Amino acid sequence: MPNPDASPAAPIISVAGVNKWYGAFQVLTDVSLSVARGEKVVICGPSGSGKSTLIRCLNQLEQHQEGSIVVDGIELGQSENAAQAVRREVGMVFQHFNLFPHLDLVQNCILAPMSVRGMSRRAAEALAVGLLERVRLGEHAHKYPSQLSGGQQQRAAIARALCMEPRVMLFDEPTSALDPEMVGEVLDTMRGLAAEGMTMMIVTHEMGFARQVADRVVFMDRGQIVEQAPPAAFFGAPVHERTRRFLSQILH
Amino acid sequence: MTLDFSVILDNWQLFASGLWMTLVVALLSIAAGFLLAIPVAIMALSHRRWLRTIAGAYVEWFRNIPFIVVLYIFFYGLPFMGLRLPEPVVGGIALAFYASTYFSEVIRGAVLAVPKGQLEAARAVGMSYFMGMREVVAPQTLRLLLPPSTNTAISMIKETSVLSTITVAEITYQGLVVQGATFAPFEVFLTTAALYWLITSAFAHGMHRVERAAGAAQGSQQARHSLADKYLQLGMRRSK
C-alpha cells in the first residue's frame, strides 16, 4: 500500500548508503540516489558495474545488506510484505522479457491484476486489451509469446507491467536481447510512456535514447555511482576520467 | 520338450486375481507416492537449509536401500510399533514411500528446469512466492514432468513383484503358487512376464498419449503457428 503520508514533493525513490556483497565480492558500494516523481533516470556503465543489481534492489528481487531504500514511502529490506507492497506499485521490464509462455498475451496481462489486485476478469481484460493496443499489439492479444518476435514480446512485457498501473517503471536492459531492427519499436514504446509522465529508471546502453529522454544520466562503475548529470552535461562535459573512457568506448 | 500352456488356462482365475491385485496396488501406491513427493520436493527446493537437509536425508535413505529391505522394515516395523495392517496395505505403503523419493527428484528437476526469470517476473508484478509457483512455475513443469514420471511409474509397477515376499497375492505370488502346484515353471513365468509386459506397455502407451495431448495444448501447436506466421511474414515482405 502506498504510504499516504508521503508528500508529492518527496522523492519517490530514495537510496542512501547502500552496500551489497555477493560473498566476499562487493557489488554495490555506498550507493545513494534519489528519484523525483515523473523523473526519467538512465543508468549506464560497463557490464558488472552493478547497475542491474541496483534496480533489482529497488523491487527487492535482490536484497541489500546495508543502507536504506525507500520506495513510495515504504522502507525496503525489513520484510517480505514491504517488498510485495512495493512490487505492486513498481513495474519491471526484463532483458529477456520473461513473459509466461503457457499463457497468451491477455492472460499474461490479467494474471497479476486479478490475483494480486483482486480485479474482476472483465475489468482486467478490458485494461489488458487497451494496453496491448497501446503498445500496438491489439491484433496479437490472443497469441502466445512464442508466436511473436522479440520486439513484440518486449512490448507485451511492458503492457503486462503497465496492467498493474504502476507509479514507477524499472527497465533492466530492455533492448539488449533484441535483434537490432527491433530495438526501435521498443524504444518508441518507452518514449511514449515517458511522454505521459511515468517515473522511469532505465538501465541501457542506448545512449541516443538517454540523450533524448533522460532527465538525468547516472554512470556506475565497479559498484559505485561515479557521476550523474543531465544528459547535455553528461555527454557534453563528463567530469570523471572513467566516464570519459566509457563514453568514448560506447559511442564508437 | 514341449511347452504345455494348458496349466495356465486351468489356473486362469489365479492369474486374473493376481493381475487385479498388481493393478490396484501399483496404481494406488504410485498415486500416493506422487502426492507424497510434492511436499518433499517443495522442501528440497526451499531456501531454508534445514528443510533441504530433511528432504535430502529422506531421499538419500530410501534411494540407497533395495526396495525388498525397505519392504521388510515396514512389514516388521509397523507391527513392532503396534500397527497391524493387511499385507497389501503394508506393501502399498512401503512402495508409496519408496516411489515418493524418486518422484520428488523428478518434480525437483522439472521445477529447476523452468527458467529463474519466470518466478522473478511473477514476483515483480506483486505475486507472492506461493502464487508465482502455483500460477506460473507449476503449469510449466507439467510437460517436463510427464516423461520421467512415466519411467519412474513403470519401475514402480515392476517393483510390486517384490510384494510377493510378504504374501501379497499379486502376479508373481500367484505365479509361484501355480508353479508349486503344476511343476511347470517355464510356462508359468513366461505367462507372468507377459502379464507385466501387458500392464507396463499399456501404461506407457497411455502416458505417451497424455504427453502428446499436453504438448499439443501448449508447445507444438504454438510452434506450428509461429512457423506458419513466419512464412506468411516472409511472403508479405517479398510481395512488398
Short mmCIF file of C-alpha atoms in Angstrom, two decimals:
data_model
loop_
_atom_site.label_atom_id
_atom_site.label_comp_id
_atom_site.label_asym_id
_atom_site.label_seq_id
_atom_site.Cartn_x
_atom_site.Cartn_y
_atom_site.Cartn_z
CA MET A 1 0.00 0.00 0.00
CA PRO A 2 1.39 3.44 -0.86
CA ASN A 3 2.12 5.49 2.17
CA PRO A 4 -0.48 8.29 2.40
CA ASP A 5 1.98 10.44 4.38
CA ALA A 6 4.44 10.54 1.51
CA SER A 7 4.19 14.07 0.18
CA PRO A 8 4.16 14.52 -3.58
CA ALA A 9 7.29 16.63 -3.38
CA ALA A 10 9.28 13.91 -1.64
CA PRO A 11 11.35 11.67 -3.91
CA ILE A 12 9.51 8.52 -4.94
CA ILE A 13 12.71 6.53 -4.72
CA SER A 14 15.44 7.28 -2.26
CA VAL A 15 18.52 5.17 -1.86
CA ALA A 16 21.03 6.03 0.84
CA GLY A 17 24.38 4.46 1.63
CA VAL A 18 23.56 1.07 0.14
CA ASN A 19 26.15 -1.69 0.26
CA LYS A 20 25.73 -5.17 -1.12
CA TRP A 21 28.01 -8.17 -1.36
CA TYR A 22 27.90 -11.48 -3.19
CA GLY A 23 30.00 -13.48 -0.75
CA ALA A 24 33.25 -11.55 -0.48
CA PHE A 25 32.67 -9.57 -3.66
CA GLN A 26 31.16 -6.13 -3.16
CA VAL A 27 28.67 -5.35 -5.95
CA LEU A 28 27.32 -2.07 -4.58
CA THR A 29 29.43 0.37 -2.62
CA ASP A 30 27.86 3.27 -0.76
CA VAL A 31 25.23 3.95 -3.42
CA SER A 32 22.98 6.95 -2.82
CA LEU A 33 20.42 8.19 -5.31
CA SER A 34 17.04 9.81 -5.27
CA VAL A 35 14.44 9.97 -8.00
CA ALA A 36 11.61 12.50 -8.13
CA ARG A 37 8.09 11.69 -9.29
CA GLY A 38 7.91 11.81 -13.07
CA GLU A 39 11.68 11.81 -13.45
CA LYS A 40 13.42 9.64 -16.06
CA VAL A 41 16.79 8.35 -14.97
CA VAL A 42 19.08 6.38 -17.24
CA ILE A 43 21.76 4.26 -15.59
CA CYS A 44 24.73 3.28 -17.70
CA GLY A 45 28.12 1.76 -17.12
CA PRO A 46 30.28 -1.18 -18.12
CA SER A 47 28.99 -4.70 -17.55
CA GLY A 48 29.45 -5.86 -13.99
CA SER A 49 29.25 -2.30 -12.69
CA GLY A 50 26.22 -3.08 -10.51
CA LYS A 51 23.58 -1.15 -12.46
CA SER A 52 21.22 -4.12 -12.87
CA THR A 53 21.80 -5.13 -9.27
CA LEU A 54 20.87 -1.62 -8.16
CA ILE A 55 17.50 -1.55 -9.92
CA ARG A 56 16.80 -5.13 -8.85
CA CYS A 57 17.28 -3.96 -5.26
CA LEU A 58 14.58 -1.32 -5.80
CA ASN A 59 11.90 -4.04 -6.02
CA GLN A 60 13.87 -6.45 -3.83
CA LEU A 61 14.50 -9.14 -6.42
CA GLU A 62 17.90 -8.70 -4.79
CA GLN A 63 18.39 -7.81 -1.14
CA HIS A 64 20.82 -5.14 0.00
CA GLN A 65 22.76 -5.67 3.20
CA GLU A 66 23.44 -2.13 4.36
CA GLY A 67 21.87 1.25 3.85
CA SER A 68 18.28 2.24 3.23
CA ILE A 69 16.00 2.07 0.23
CA VAL A 70 12.62 3.81 0.42
CA VAL A 71 10.21 3.47 -2.48
CA ASP A 72 6.91 5.35 -2.46
CA GLY A 73 7.20 5.83 1.29
CA ILE A 74 7.90 2.17 2.05
CA GLU A 75 11.18 1.18 3.66
CA LEU A 76 12.57 -1.93 1.99
CA GLY A 77 14.64 -4.73 3.47
CA GLN A 78 12.56 -5.11 6.62
CA SER A 79 10.04 -7.66 5.48
CA GLU A 80 8.69 -9.60 2.54
CA ASN A 81 5.42 -7.72 2.98
CA ALA A 82 7.15 -4.42 2.33
CA ALA A 83 8.78 -5.89 -0.77
CA GLN A 84 5.43 -7.12 -2.05
CA ALA A 85 3.77 -3.78 -1.35
CA VAL A 86 6.46 -2.04 -3.39
CA ARG A 87 6.27 -4.55 -6.22
CA ARG A 88 2.56 -3.87 -6.57
CA GLU A 89 3.39 -0.23 -7.37
CA VAL A 90 6.61 -0.71 -9.33
CA GLY A 91 6.66 -2.39 -12.73
CA MET A 92 9.73 -4.10 -14.14
CA VAL A 93 10.77 -4.97 -17.68
CA PHE A 94 13.50 -7.57 -18.09
CA GLN A 95 16.23 -8.09 -20.64
CA HIS A 96 14.78 -11.48 -21.62
CA PHE A 97 11.11 -10.37 -21.46
CA ASN A 98 10.16 -13.26 -19.12
CA LEU A 99 6.65 -13.48 -20.49
CA PHE A 100 4.73 -16.51 -19.23
CA PRO A 101 4.94 -18.98 -22.15
CA HIS A 102 1.90 -21.04 -21.13
CA LEU A 103 -0.40 -18.01 -21.29
CA ASP A 104 -1.48 -15.83 -24.21
CA LEU A 105 -0.81 -12.09 -24.08
CA VAL A 106 -4.12 -11.16 -22.48
CA GLN A 107 -3.69 -13.88 -19.86
CA ASN A 108 -0.12 -12.69 -19.24
CA CYS A 109 -1.51 -9.22 -18.59
CA ILE A 110 -4.51 -10.10 -16.40
CA LEU A 111 -2.85 -12.66 -14.10
CA ALA A 112 -1.45 -10.14 -11.62
CA PRO A 113 -4.32 -7.60 -11.67
CA MET A 114 -6.73 -10.45 -10.90
CA SER A 115 -4.68 -12.39 -8.39
CA VAL A 116 -2.90 -9.51 -6.67
CA ARG A 117 -5.35 -6.63 -7.00
CA GLY A 118 -8.49 -8.77 -6.95
CA MET A 119 -9.74 -7.13 -10.13
CA SER A 120 -12.65 -8.81 -11.92
CA ARG A 121 -11.83 -10.72 -15.10
CA ARG A 122 -13.93 -8.37 -17.18
CA ALA A 123 -12.22 -5.24 -15.87
CA ALA A 124 -8.76 -6.80 -16.12
CA GLU A 125 -9.35 -7.92 -19.69
CA ALA A 126 -10.60 -4.50 -20.72
CA LEU A 127 -7.48 -2.97 -19.19
CA ALA A 128 -5.21 -5.55 -20.81
CA VAL A 129 -6.70 -5.18 -24.28
CA GLY A 130 -6.46 -1.39 -24.01
CA LEU A 131 -2.80 -1.54 -23.03
CA LEU A 132 -1.95 -4.15 -25.65
CA GLU A 133 -3.49 -1.85 -28.24
CA ARG A 134 -1.44 1.00 -26.88
CA VAL A 135 1.78 -0.97 -27.43
CA ARG A 136 0.39 -1.83 -30.91
CA LEU A 137 -0.25 -5.49 -30.17
CA GLY A 138 -4.04 -5.38 -30.31
CA GLU A 139 -4.26 -7.90 -33.12
CA HIS A 140 -1.91 -10.29 -31.29
CA ALA A 141 -3.79 -10.19 -27.98
CA HIS A 142 -4.66 -13.89 -28.08
CA LYS A 143 -1.34 -15.20 -29.34
CA TYR A 144 1.25 -16.94 -27.21
CA PRO A 145 4.66 -15.35 -26.59
CA SER A 146 6.43 -17.96 -28.75
CA GLN A 147 4.42 -16.79 -31.75
CA LEU A 148 5.81 -13.26 -31.51
CA SER A 149 9.07 -11.57 -32.43
CA GLY A 150 11.45 -10.35 -29.72
CA GLY A 151 10.35 -6.76 -30.14
CA GLN A 152 6.70 -7.72 -29.88
CA GLN A 153 7.41 -9.83 -26.79
CA GLN A 154 9.18 -6.94 -25.09
CA ARG A 155 6.30 -4.58 -25.88
CA ALA A 156 3.90 -7.17 -24.44
CA ALA A 157 6.07 -7.34 -21.32
CA ILE A 158 5.75 -3.56 -20.99
CA ALA A 159 1.96 -3.87 -21.31
CA ARG A 160 1.94 -6.61 -18.68
CA ALA A 161 3.80 -4.37 -16.24
CA LEU A 162 1.50 -1.42 -17.01
CA CYS A 163 -1.55 -3.53 -16.22
CA MET A 164 -0.69 -3.17 -12.54
CA GLU A 165 -0.96 0.61 -13.04
CA PRO A 166 2.47 1.19 -11.51
CA ARG A 167 3.82 4.50 -10.25
CA VAL A 168 7.35 3.63 -11.31
CA MET A 169 8.70 1.53 -14.17
CA LEU A 170 12.10 -0.15 -13.96
CA PHE A 171 13.76 -1.27 -17.19
CA ASP A 172 16.68 -3.71 -16.96
CA GLU A 173 18.46 -3.55 -20.33
CA PRO A 174 15.17 -3.83 -22.23
CA THR A 175 16.73 -3.83 -25.69
CA SER A 176 19.94 -5.80 -25.09
CA ALA A 177 18.49 -9.16 -26.13
CA LEU A 178 16.79 -7.84 -29.27
CA ASP A 179 17.79 -8.05 -32.90
CA PRO A 180 18.92 -4.58 -34.00
CA GLU A 181 15.90 -3.96 -36.23
CA MET A 182 13.55 -4.44 -33.25
CA VAL A 183 15.24 -2.03 -30.85
CA GLY A 184 13.45 0.98 -32.32
CA GLU A 185 9.91 -0.24 -31.72
CA VAL A 186 10.64 -0.93 -28.04
CA LEU A 187 12.34 2.42 -27.52
CA ASP A 188 9.37 4.15 -29.21
CA THR A 189 7.02 2.49 -26.75
CA MET A 190 9.21 3.67 -23.89
CA ARG A 191 9.31 7.21 -25.31
CA GLY A 192 5.51 7.21 -25.35
CA LEU A 193 5.45 6.15 -21.72
CA ALA A 194 7.96 8.86 -20.79
CA ALA A 195 5.87 11.50 -22.56
CA GLU A 196 2.91 10.56 -20.37
CA GLY A 197 4.88 11.41 -17.27
CA MET A 198 5.75 7.93 -15.95
CA THR A 199 8.61 7.78 -13.46
CA MET A 200 11.21 5.60 -15.14
CA MET A 201 14.57 4.10 -14.24
CA ILE A 202 16.27 2.58 -17.22
CA VAL A 203 19.45 0.54 -17.39
CA THR A 204 20.54 0.73 -21.01
CA HIS A 205 23.41 1.13 -23.44
CA GLU A 206 21.22 3.13 -25.85
CA MET A 207 22.92 6.48 -25.46
CA GLY A 208 20.85 8.17 -28.17
CA PHE A 209 17.72 7.28 -26.22
CA ALA A 210 19.32 8.54 -22.99
CA ARG A 211 20.12 11.87 -24.62
CA GLN A 212 16.52 12.35 -25.79
CA VAL A 213 14.50 11.00 -22.91
CA ALA A 214 16.52 11.15 -19.70
CA ASP A 215 16.28 13.95 -17.20
CA ARG A 216 19.45 12.62 -15.65
CA VAL A 217 22.11 10.10 -16.60
CA VAL A 218 23.86 8.11 -13.89
CA PHE A 219 27.19 6.47 -14.61
CA MET A 220 28.20 3.48 -12.50
CA ASP A 221 31.48 1.63 -12.38
CA ARG A 222 32.64 -1.12 -10.01
CA GLY A 223 29.54 -0.86 -7.84
CA GLN A 224 29.75 2.89 -7.31
CA ILE A 225 27.95 5.88 -8.75
CA VAL A 226 30.81 7.77 -10.38
CA GLU A 227 28.92 10.67 -11.83
CA GLN A 228 25.38 11.88 -12.51
CA ALA A 229 24.22 14.81 -14.59
CA PRO A 230 21.54 15.95 -17.05
CA PRO A 231 22.25 14.45 -20.48
CA ALA A 232 23.61 17.64 -22.02
CA ALA A 233 26.23 17.99 -19.32
CA PHE A 234 26.83 14.25 -19.04
CA PHE A 235 27.58 13.75 -22.72
CA GLY A 236 28.98 17.24 -23.35
CA ALA A 237 31.33 17.62 -20.43
CA PRO A 238 31.84 14.45 -18.40
CA VAL A 239 33.87 15.22 -15.30
CA HIS A 240 35.49 11.91 -14.46
CA GLU A 241 38.15 10.12 -16.43
CA ARG A 242 36.28 6.77 -16.11
CA THR A 243 33.12 8.33 -17.57
CA ARG A 244 35.06 9.77 -20.49
CA ARG A 245 36.70 6.44 -21.20
CA PHE A 246 33.34 4.63 -21.06
CA LEU A 247 31.66 7.14 -23.35
CA SER A 248 34.45 7.04 -25.89
CA GLN A 249 34.16 3.24 -25.95
CA ILE A 250 30.40 3.07 -26.24
CA LEU A 251 29.90 5.90 -28.70
CA HIS A 252 32.26 4.42 -31.27
CA MET B 1 10.47 -80.93 -24.60
CA THR B 2 7.27 -79.13 -25.33
CA LEU B 3 5.57 -76.19 -23.66
CA ASP B 4 2.18 -77.02 -22.22
CA PHE B 5 0.12 -73.88 -21.61
CA SER B 6 -2.95 -75.83 -20.56
CA VAL B 7 -1.73 -75.48 -16.95
CA ILE B 8 -2.10 -71.73 -17.35
CA LEU B 9 -5.63 -72.00 -18.70
CA ASP B 10 -6.53 -74.37 -15.86
CA ASN B 11 -5.40 -71.73 -13.36
CA TRP B 12 -6.52 -68.57 -15.18
CA GLN B 13 -8.51 -67.35 -12.21
CA LEU B 14 -5.39 -67.16 -10.05
CA PHE B 15 -3.58 -65.16 -12.72
CA ALA B 16 -6.58 -62.88 -13.18
CA SER B 17 -6.83 -62.13 -9.47
CA GLY B 18 -3.04 -61.59 -9.37
CA LEU B 19 -3.28 -59.16 -12.26
CA TRP B 20 -6.04 -57.28 -10.48
CA MET B 21 -4.06 -57.11 -7.22
CA THR B 22 -0.97 -55.83 -9.05
CA LEU B 23 -3.01 -53.16 -10.84
CA VAL B 24 -4.70 -51.92 -7.69
CA VAL B 25 -1.56 -51.89 -5.51
CA ALA B 26 0.57 -50.29 -8.25
CA LEU B 27 -1.97 -47.61 -9.10
CA LEU B 28 -2.70 -46.62 -5.51
CA SER B 29 0.93 -46.63 -4.36
CA ILE B 30 2.08 -44.67 -7.42
CA ALA B 31 -0.65 -42.07 -6.87
CA ALA B 32 0.10 -41.85 -3.14
CA GLY B 33 3.84 -41.76 -3.84
CA PHE B 34 3.43 -38.86 -6.25
CA LEU B 35 1.31 -36.88 -3.79
CA LEU B 36 3.81 -37.58 -1.02
CA ALA B 37 6.61 -36.44 -3.34
CA ILE B 38 5.15 -32.94 -3.73
CA PRO B 39 5.89 -31.72 -0.16
CA VAL B 40 9.28 -33.47 -0.28
CA ALA B 41 10.15 -31.63 -3.50
CA ILE B 42 8.91 -28.33 -2.04
CA MET B 43 11.17 -28.88 0.97
CA ALA B 44 14.10 -29.81 -1.27
CA LEU B 45 13.61 -26.55 -3.20
CA SER B 46 13.20 -24.40 -0.11
CA HIS B 47 15.67 -21.63 0.63
CA ARG B 48 15.67 -22.80 4.26
CA ARG B 49 18.62 -25.04 4.79
CA TRP B 50 17.08 -27.27 7.47
CA LEU B 51 14.13 -28.12 5.21
CA ARG B 52 16.53 -29.03 2.40
CA THR B 53 18.52 -31.18 4.82
CA ILE B 54 15.44 -33.13 5.93
CA ALA B 55 14.28 -33.68 2.34
CA GLY B 56 17.78 -34.70 1.29
CA ALA B 57 18.10 -37.21 4.13
CA TYR B 58 14.69 -38.68 3.33
CA VAL B 59 15.54 -39.14 -0.34
CA GLU B 60 19.03 -40.50 0.35
CA TRP B 61 17.76 -43.00 2.92
CA PHE B 62 15.21 -44.61 0.59
CA ARG B 63 17.29 -44.42 -2.55
CA ASN B 64 20.31 -46.20 -1.12
CA ILE B 65 18.38 -49.21 0.13
CA PRO B 66 16.99 -52.00 -2.05
CA PHE B 67 13.21 -51.99 -2.10
CA ILE B 68 12.98 -55.50 -0.64
CA VAL B 69 14.76 -54.28 2.50
CA VAL B 70 12.51 -51.22 2.74
CA LEU B 71 9.55 -53.56 2.46
CA TYR B 72 10.81 -55.80 5.29
CA ILE B 73 11.40 -52.79 7.50
CA PHE B 74 7.78 -51.72 7.02
CA PHE B 75 6.49 -55.28 7.28
CA TYR B 76 8.20 -55.94 10.62
CA GLY B 77 8.42 -52.34 11.80
CA LEU B 78 4.73 -51.42 11.67
CA PRO B 79 3.56 -54.30 13.95
CA PHE B 80 6.55 -53.51 16.19
CA MET B 81 5.02 -50.04 16.62
CA GLY B 82 1.63 -51.62 17.27
CA LEU B 83 0.16 -51.11 13.80
CA ARG B 84 -1.27 -54.29 12.29
CA LEU B 85 -2.44 -53.89 8.71
CA PRO B 86 -3.26 -56.33 5.88
CA GLU B 87 -0.21 -57.27 3.79
CA PRO B 88 -1.35 -55.50 0.59
CA VAL B 89 -1.77 -52.28 2.58
CA VAL B 90 1.67 -52.58 4.19
CA GLY B 91 3.21 -53.33 0.81
CA GLY B 92 1.39 -50.40 -0.79
CA ILE B 93 2.55 -48.02 1.94
CA ALA B 94 6.16 -49.17 1.62
CA LEU B 95 6.05 -48.78 -2.15
CA ALA B 96 4.42 -45.34 -1.88
CA PHE B 97 7.24 -44.08 0.36
CA TYR B 98 9.87 -45.66 -1.85
CA ALA B 99 8.30 -44.18 -5.01
CA SER B 100 7.93 -40.74 -3.40
CA THR B 101 11.70 -40.30 -3.24
CA TYR B 102 12.07 -40.90 -6.99
CA PHE B 103 9.06 -38.74 -7.85
CA SER B 104 10.35 -35.94 -5.62
CA GLU B 105 13.58 -35.84 -7.61
CA VAL B 106 11.58 -35.79 -10.84
CA ILE B 107 9.49 -32.86 -9.59
CA ARG B 108 12.53 -31.00 -8.29
CA GLY B 109 14.25 -31.38 -11.65
CA ALA B 110 11.21 -30.12 -13.53
CA VAL B 111 10.87 -27.05 -11.31
CA LEU B 112 14.58 -26.26 -11.67
CA ALA B 113 14.25 -26.56 -15.46
CA VAL B 114 11.81 -23.64 -15.55
CA PRO B 115 13.93 -20.50 -16.11
CA LYS B 116 14.54 -18.42 -12.99
CA GLY B 117 13.21 -15.32 -14.76
CA GLN B 118 9.70 -16.78 -14.68
CA LEU B 119 9.37 -16.66 -10.90
CA GLU B 120 11.13 -13.27 -10.87
CA ALA B 121 8.62 -11.90 -13.36
CA ALA B 122 5.76 -13.23 -11.25
CA ARG B 123 7.18 -11.63 -8.13
CA ALA B 124 7.93 -8.39 -9.94
CA VAL B 125 4.21 -7.95 -10.68
CA GLY B 126 3.46 -8.37 -6.99
CA MET B 127 2.67 -12.07 -6.73
CA SER B 128 3.80 -13.96 -3.64
CA TYR B 129 6.29 -16.84 -3.90
CA PHE B 130 3.47 -19.33 -3.44
CA MET B 131 1.23 -17.68 -6.01
CA GLY B 132 4.07 -17.45 -8.51
CA MET B 133 4.92 -21.11 -8.05
CA ARG B 134 1.28 -22.12 -8.45
CA GLU B 135 0.25 -19.90 -11.35
CA VAL B 136 3.48 -19.54 -13.30
CA VAL B 137 6.05 -22.23 -12.48
CA ALA B 138 3.86 -25.28 -11.78
CA PRO B 139 1.93 -25.19 -15.10
CA GLN B 140 5.24 -25.02 -16.96
CA THR B 141 6.60 -28.08 -15.16
CA LEU B 142 3.75 -30.26 -16.43
CA ARG B 143 5.25 -31.15 -19.79
CA LEU B 144 8.70 -31.57 -18.24
CA LEU B 145 7.25 -33.84 -15.59
CA LEU B 146 5.46 -36.39 -17.75
CA PRO B 147 8.26 -38.40 -19.45
CA PRO B 148 10.41 -39.01 -16.34
CA SER B 149 7.30 -39.69 -14.23
CA THR B 150 6.26 -42.38 -16.69
CA ASN B 151 9.66 -44.04 -16.36
CA THR B 152 9.52 -43.95 -12.57
CA ALA B 153 5.95 -45.27 -12.52
CA ILE B 154 6.93 -48.20 -14.76
CA SER B 155 9.81 -49.05 -12.41
CA MET B 156 7.36 -49.00 -9.51
CA ILE B 157 4.89 -51.26 -11.33
CA LYS B 158 7.70 -53.78 -11.64
CA GLU B 159 8.71 -53.34 -8.00
CA THR B 160 5.26 -54.58 -6.92
CA SER B 161 6.54 -58.10 -7.69
CA VAL B 162 8.66 -57.81 -4.53
CA LEU B 163 5.43 -57.74 -2.50
CA SER B 164 5.12 -61.47 -3.26
CA THR B 165 7.71 -61.99 -0.50
CA ILE B 166 5.24 -60.77 2.12
CA THR B 167 2.44 -62.93 0.62
CA VAL B 168 0.60 -60.22 -1.26
CA ALA B 169 -1.33 -62.21 -3.86
CA GLU B 170 -0.20 -60.27 -6.91
CA ILE B 171 1.00 -61.67 -10.24
CA THR B 172 4.38 -63.04 -9.14
CA TYR B 173 2.92 -64.59 -6.00
CA GLN B 174 0.19 -66.31 -7.99
CA GLY B 175 2.82 -67.50 -10.44
CA LEU B 176 4.72 -69.10 -7.60
CA VAL B 177 1.53 -70.74 -6.37
CA VAL B 178 0.66 -72.18 -9.78
CA GLN B 179 4.23 -73.29 -10.30
CA GLY B 180 4.19 -75.14 -6.99
CA ALA B 181 1.01 -76.95 -7.92
CA THR B 182 1.84 -77.77 -11.54
CA PHE B 183 5.66 -78.06 -11.68
CA ALA B 184 5.59 -76.12 -14.93
CA PRO B 185 7.81 -73.13 -14.01
CA PHE B 186 8.80 -72.14 -17.54
CA GLU B 187 5.20 -71.80 -18.77
CA VAL B 188 4.20 -70.05 -15.56
CA PHE B 189 6.93 -67.42 -15.62
CA LEU B 190 6.57 -66.80 -19.34
CA THR B 191 2.92 -66.04 -18.59
CA THR B 192 3.86 -63.89 -15.60
CA ALA B 193 6.29 -61.93 -17.78
CA ALA B 194 3.61 -61.44 -20.43
CA LEU B 195 1.20 -60.05 -17.84
CA TYR B 196 3.76 -57.50 -16.58
CA TRP B 197 4.56 -56.55 -20.16
CA LEU B 198 0.86 -56.05 -20.79
CA ILE B 199 0.48 -53.65 -17.86
CA THR B 200 3.66 -51.64 -18.39
CA SER B 201 3.31 -51.25 -22.14
CA ALA B 202 -0.35 -50.29 -21.87
CA PHE B 203 0.62 -47.72 -19.24
CA ALA B 204 3.48 -46.37 -21.36
CA HIS B 205 1.21 -46.02 -24.40
CA GLY B 206 -1.43 -44.24 -22.34
CA MET B 207 1.11 -41.81 -20.90
CA HIS B 208 2.56 -41.19 -24.33
CA ARG B 209 -0.88 -40.09 -25.49
CA VAL B 210 -1.22 -37.79 -22.50
CA GLU B 211 2.20 -36.31 -23.28
CA ARG B 212 1.20 -35.66 -26.86
CA ALA B 213 -2.07 -34.07 -25.76
CA ALA B 214 -0.24 -31.84 -23.27
CA GLY B 215 2.33 -30.97 -25.90
CA ALA B 216 -0.33 -30.14 -28.44
CA ALA B 217 -2.14 -27.94 -25.93
CA GLN B 218 0.98 -25.88 -25.36
CA GLY B 219 4.22 -26.08 -27.25
CA SER B 220 3.96 -27.88 -30.54
CA GLN B 221 0.79 -26.13 -31.59
CA GLN B 222 2.31 -22.76 -30.93
CA ALA B 223 5.47 -23.75 -32.75
CA ARG B 224 3.39 -24.70 -35.76
CA HIS B 225 1.54 -21.40 -35.67
CA SER B 226 4.66 -19.35 -35.28
CA LEU B 227 6.30 -21.19 -38.16
CA ALA B 228 3.24 -20.50 -40.29
CA ASP B 229 3.36 -16.86 -39.24
CA LYS B 230 6.99 -16.58 -40.22
CA TYR B 231 6.27 -17.95 -43.66
CA LEU B 232 3.39 -15.51 -44.02
CA GLN B 233 5.60 -12.60 -42.99
CA LEU B 234 8.29 -13.72 -45.42
CA GLY B 235 5.74 -13.91 -48.20
CA MET B 236 4.44 -10.46 -47.39
CA ARG B 237 7.89 -8.97 -47.28
CA ARG B 238 8.67 -10.38 -50.68
CA SER B 239 5.43 -9.14 -52.18
CA LYS B 240 6.11 -5.59 -50.99
#
